[in-house]
């Protein structure tokens, strides 16, 4: 939703192979279908990613590096605000993990 969806839509309009990295399978798939219909670009894909989970970030990056020949653009757009204090299963504060640690790890792992 929001800025991330708009960016994905514009990339798909430019005929880019576009991977939507989403926490929710249901919402992500709906966005993929909407973007495909609006652009006619069949190369819009969904991959599940929860940046609050470093294990999820590692699994996502392993899959991308295995499946994709190259990566030209990365848009780190995930973020949360106003969540009640919570600790992730990995022992990290949830907002900090989601907004900073996960995207940092994602970027560094994709750099190779």
PDB file of C-alpha atoms in Angstrom:
ATOM      1  CA  UNK A   1       0.000   0.000   0.000  1.00  0.00           C
ATOM      2  CA  UNK A   2       1.027   3.626  -0.137  1.00  0.00           C
ATOM      3  CA  UNK A   3       4.398   4.786  -1.426  1.00  0.00           C
ATOM      4  CA  UNK A   4       5.758   1.266  -1.974  1.00  0.00           C
ATOM      5  CA  UNK A   5       2.826   0.287  -4.138  1.00  0.00           C
ATOM      6  CA  UNK A   6       3.122   3.498  -6.172  1.00  0.00           C
ATOM      7  CA  UNK A   7       6.826   2.863  -6.758  1.00  0.00           C
ATOM      8  CA  UNK A   8       6.160  -0.751  -7.778  1.00  0.00           C
ATOM      9  CA  UNK A   9       3.423   0.410 -10.149  1.00  0.00           C
ATOM     10  CA  UNK A  10       5.746   2.925 -11.810  1.00  0.00           C
ATOM     11  CA  UNK A  11       8.571   0.382 -12.152  1.00  0.00           C
ATOM     12  CA  UNK A  12       6.158  -2.119 -13.693  1.00  0.00           C
ATOM     13  CA  UNK A  13       4.892   0.570 -16.093  1.00  0.00           C
ATOM     14  CA  UNK A  14       8.473   0.924 -17.265  1.00  0.00           C
ATOM     15  CA  UNK A  15       8.457  -2.828 -17.984  1.00  0.00           C
ATOM     16  CA  UNK A  16      10.785  -3.670 -15.102  1.00  0.00           C
ATOM     17  CA  UNK A  17      10.741  -7.090 -13.510  1.00  0.00           C
ATOM     18  CA  UNK A  18       9.332  -6.005 -10.153  1.00  0.00           C
ATOM     19  CA  UNK A  19       9.404  -7.970  -6.908  1.00  0.00           C
ATOM     20  CA  UNK A  20       7.024  -6.883  -4.172  1.00  0.00           C
ATOM     21  CA  UNK A  21       8.416  -7.902  -0.795  1.00  0.00           C
ATOM     22  CA  UNK A  22       5.408  -8.068   1.536  1.00  0.00           C
ATOM     23  CA  UNK A  23       4.576  -9.437   4.971  1.00  0.00           C
ATOM     24  CA  UNK A  24       1.039 -10.429   3.994  1.00  0.00           C
ATOM     25  CA  UNK A  25       0.483 -13.019   1.275  1.00  0.00           C
ATOM     26  CA  UNK A  26      -3.124 -11.871   0.815  1.00  0.00           C
ATOM     27  CA  UNK A  27      -2.468  -8.131   0.585  1.00  0.00           C
ATOM     28  CA  UNK A  28       0.687  -8.661  -1.453  1.00  0.00           C
ATOM     29  CA  UNK A  29      -1.040 -10.883  -3.994  1.00  0.00           C
ATOM     30  CA  UNK A  30      -3.863  -8.367  -4.360  1.00  0.00           C
ATOM     31  CA  UNK A  31      -1.283  -5.641  -5.073  1.00  0.00           C
ATOM     32  CA  UNK A  32       0.507  -7.856  -7.607  1.00  0.00           C
ATOM     33  CA  UNK A  33      -2.722  -8.561  -9.469  1.00  0.00           C
ATOM     34  CA  UNK A  34      -3.715  -4.881  -9.442  1.00  0.00           C
ATOM     35  CA  UNK A  35      -0.308  -3.790 -10.763  1.00  0.00           C
ATOM     36  CA  UNK A  36      -0.269  -6.485 -13.457  1.00  0.00           C
ATOM     37  CA  UNK A  37      -3.751  -5.451 -14.604  1.00  0.00           C
ATOM     38  CA  UNK A  38      -2.885  -1.744 -14.640  1.00  0.00           C
ATOM     39  CA  UNK A  39       0.409  -2.161 -16.501  1.00  0.00           C
ATOM     40  CA  UNK A  40       0.061  -5.315 -18.567  1.00  0.00           C
ATOM     41  CA  UNK A  41       3.420  -6.391 -17.125  1.00  0.00           C
ATOM     42  CA  UNK A  42       3.358 -10.096 -16.170  1.00  0.00           C
ATOM     43  CA  UNK A  43       6.784  -9.829 -14.503  1.00  0.00           C
ATOM     44  CA  UNK A  44       5.426  -8.500 -11.220  1.00  0.00           C
ATOM     45  CA  UNK A  45       6.161 -11.019  -8.480  1.00  0.00           C
ATOM     46  CA  UNK A  46       5.407 -11.456  -4.796  1.00  0.00           C
ATOM     47  CA  UNK A  47       7.953 -12.631  -2.259  1.00  0.00           C
ATOM     48  CA  UNK A  48       7.226 -12.733   1.446  1.00  0.00           C
ATOM     49  CA  UNK A  49       9.434 -10.641   3.715  1.00  0.00           C
ATOM     50  CA  UNK A  50       9.080  -9.408   7.271  1.00  0.00           C
ATOM     51  CA  UNK A  51      11.881  -6.942   7.987  1.00  0.00           C
ATOM     52  CA  UNK A  52      11.290  -7.279  11.729  1.00  0.00           C
ATOM     53  CA  UNK A  53      12.620 -10.846  11.438  1.00  0.00           C
ATOM     54  CA  UNK A  54      16.276 -11.228  10.560  1.00  0.00           C
ATOM     55  CA  UNK A  55      15.568 -14.878   9.667  1.00  0.00           C
ATOM     56  CA  UNK A  56      12.939 -13.704   7.174  1.00  0.00           C
ATOM     57  CA  UNK A  57      15.404 -11.191   5.715  1.00  0.00           C
ATOM     58  CA  UNK A  58      18.040 -13.911   5.303  1.00  0.00           C
ATOM     59  CA  UNK A  59      15.570 -16.317   3.666  1.00  0.00           C
ATOM     60  CA  UNK A  60      14.315 -13.617   1.309  1.00  0.00           C
ATOM     61  CA  UNK A  61      17.793 -12.560   0.217  1.00  0.00           C
ATOM     62  CA  UNK A  62      18.906 -16.162  -0.321  1.00  0.00           C
ATOM     63  CA  UNK A  63      15.892 -16.744  -2.576  1.00  0.00           C
ATOM     64  CA  UNK A  64      16.435 -13.516  -4.538  1.00  0.00           C
ATOM     65  CA  UNK A  65      20.132 -14.208  -5.038  1.00  0.00           C
ATOM     66  CA  UNK A  66      19.346 -17.767  -6.151  1.00  0.00           C
ATOM     67  CA  UNK A  67      16.422 -16.887  -8.463  1.00  0.00           C
ATOM     68  CA  UNK A  68      17.425 -13.565  -9.999  1.00  0.00           C
ATOM     69  CA  UNK A  69      20.264 -12.972 -12.451  1.00  0.00           C
ATOM     70  CA  UNK A  70      20.751  -9.420 -11.256  1.00  0.00           C
ATOM     71  CA  UNK A  71      19.262  -6.701  -9.106  1.00  0.00           C
ATOM     72  CA  UNK A  72      19.372  -3.159 -10.442  1.00  0.00           C
ATOM     73  CA  UNK A  73      17.269  -1.220  -7.936  1.00  0.00           C
ATOM     74  CA  UNK A  74      16.362  -1.791  -4.297  1.00  0.00           C
ATOM     75  CA  UNK A  75      13.726   0.375  -2.634  1.00  0.00           C
ATOM     76  CA  UNK A  76      13.734   0.000   1.149  1.00  0.00           C
ATOM     77  CA  UNK A  77      10.292   1.262   2.022  1.00  0.00           C
ATOM     78  CA  UNK A  78       9.113  -0.903   4.930  1.00  0.00           C
ATOM     79  CA  UNK A  79       8.435   0.903   8.146  1.00  0.00           C
ATOM     80  CA  UNK A  80       6.162   1.068  11.129  1.00  0.00           C
ATOM     81  CA  UNK A  81       5.322   3.691  13.702  1.00  0.00           C
ATOM     82  CA  UNK A  82       3.182   3.898  16.792  1.00  0.00           C
ATOM     83  CA  UNK A  83       3.449   0.214  17.687  1.00  0.00           C
ATOM     84  CA  UNK A  84       3.267  -0.735  21.328  1.00  0.00           C
ATOM     85  CA  UNK A  85       6.608  -1.819  22.758  1.00  0.00           C
ATOM     86  CA  UNK A  86       7.316  -5.394  21.694  1.00  0.00           C
ATOM     87  CA  UNK A  87      10.300  -7.687  21.412  1.00  0.00           C
ATOM     88  CA  UNK A  88      10.762  -9.902  18.354  1.00  0.00           C
ATOM     89  CA  UNK A  89      11.456 -13.636  18.776  1.00  0.00           C
ATOM     90  CA  UNK A  90      15.112 -12.755  18.066  1.00  0.00           C
ATOM     91  CA  UNK A  91      15.179 -10.439  21.102  1.00  0.00           C
ATOM     92  CA  UNK A  92      15.067  -7.119  19.247  1.00  0.00           C
ATOM     93  CA  UNK A  93      12.733  -4.186  19.796  1.00  0.00           C
ATOM     94  CA  UNK A  94      10.164  -4.535  17.011  1.00  0.00           C
ATOM     95  CA  UNK A  95      10.127  -0.984  15.628  1.00  0.00           C
ATOM     96  CA  UNK A  96      13.936  -0.787  15.559  1.00  0.00           C
ATOM     97  CA  UNK A  97      14.176  -4.201  13.879  1.00  0.00           C
ATOM     98  CA  UNK A  98      11.515  -3.356  11.270  1.00  0.00           C
ATOM     99  CA  UNK A  99      12.665   0.144  10.388  1.00  0.00           C
ATOM    100  CA  UNK A 100      16.455  -0.126  10.701  1.00  0.00           C
ATOM    101  CA  UNK A 101      18.051  -3.499  11.348  1.00  0.00           C
ATOM    102  CA  UNK A 102      16.029  -5.485   8.799  1.00  0.00           C
ATOM    103  CA  UNK A 103      16.538  -3.048   5.895  1.00  0.00           C
ATOM    104  CA  UNK A 104      20.241  -2.677   6.794  1.00  0.00           C
ATOM    105  CA  UNK A 105      20.744  -6.446   6.747  1.00  0.00           C
ATOM    106  CA  UNK A 106      18.673  -6.796   3.570  1.00  0.00           C
ATOM    107  CA  UNK A 107      20.776  -4.226   1.715  1.00  0.00           C
ATOM    108  CA  UNK A 108      24.073  -5.685   2.892  1.00  0.00           C
ATOM    109  CA  UNK A 109      23.144  -9.273   2.030  1.00  0.00           C
ATOM    110  CA  UNK A 110      21.960  -8.274  -1.444  1.00  0.00           C
ATOM    111  CA  UNK A 111      25.201  -6.422  -2.108  1.00  0.00           C
ATOM    112  CA  UNK A 112      27.002  -9.782  -2.010  1.00  0.00           C
TER     113      UNK A 112
END
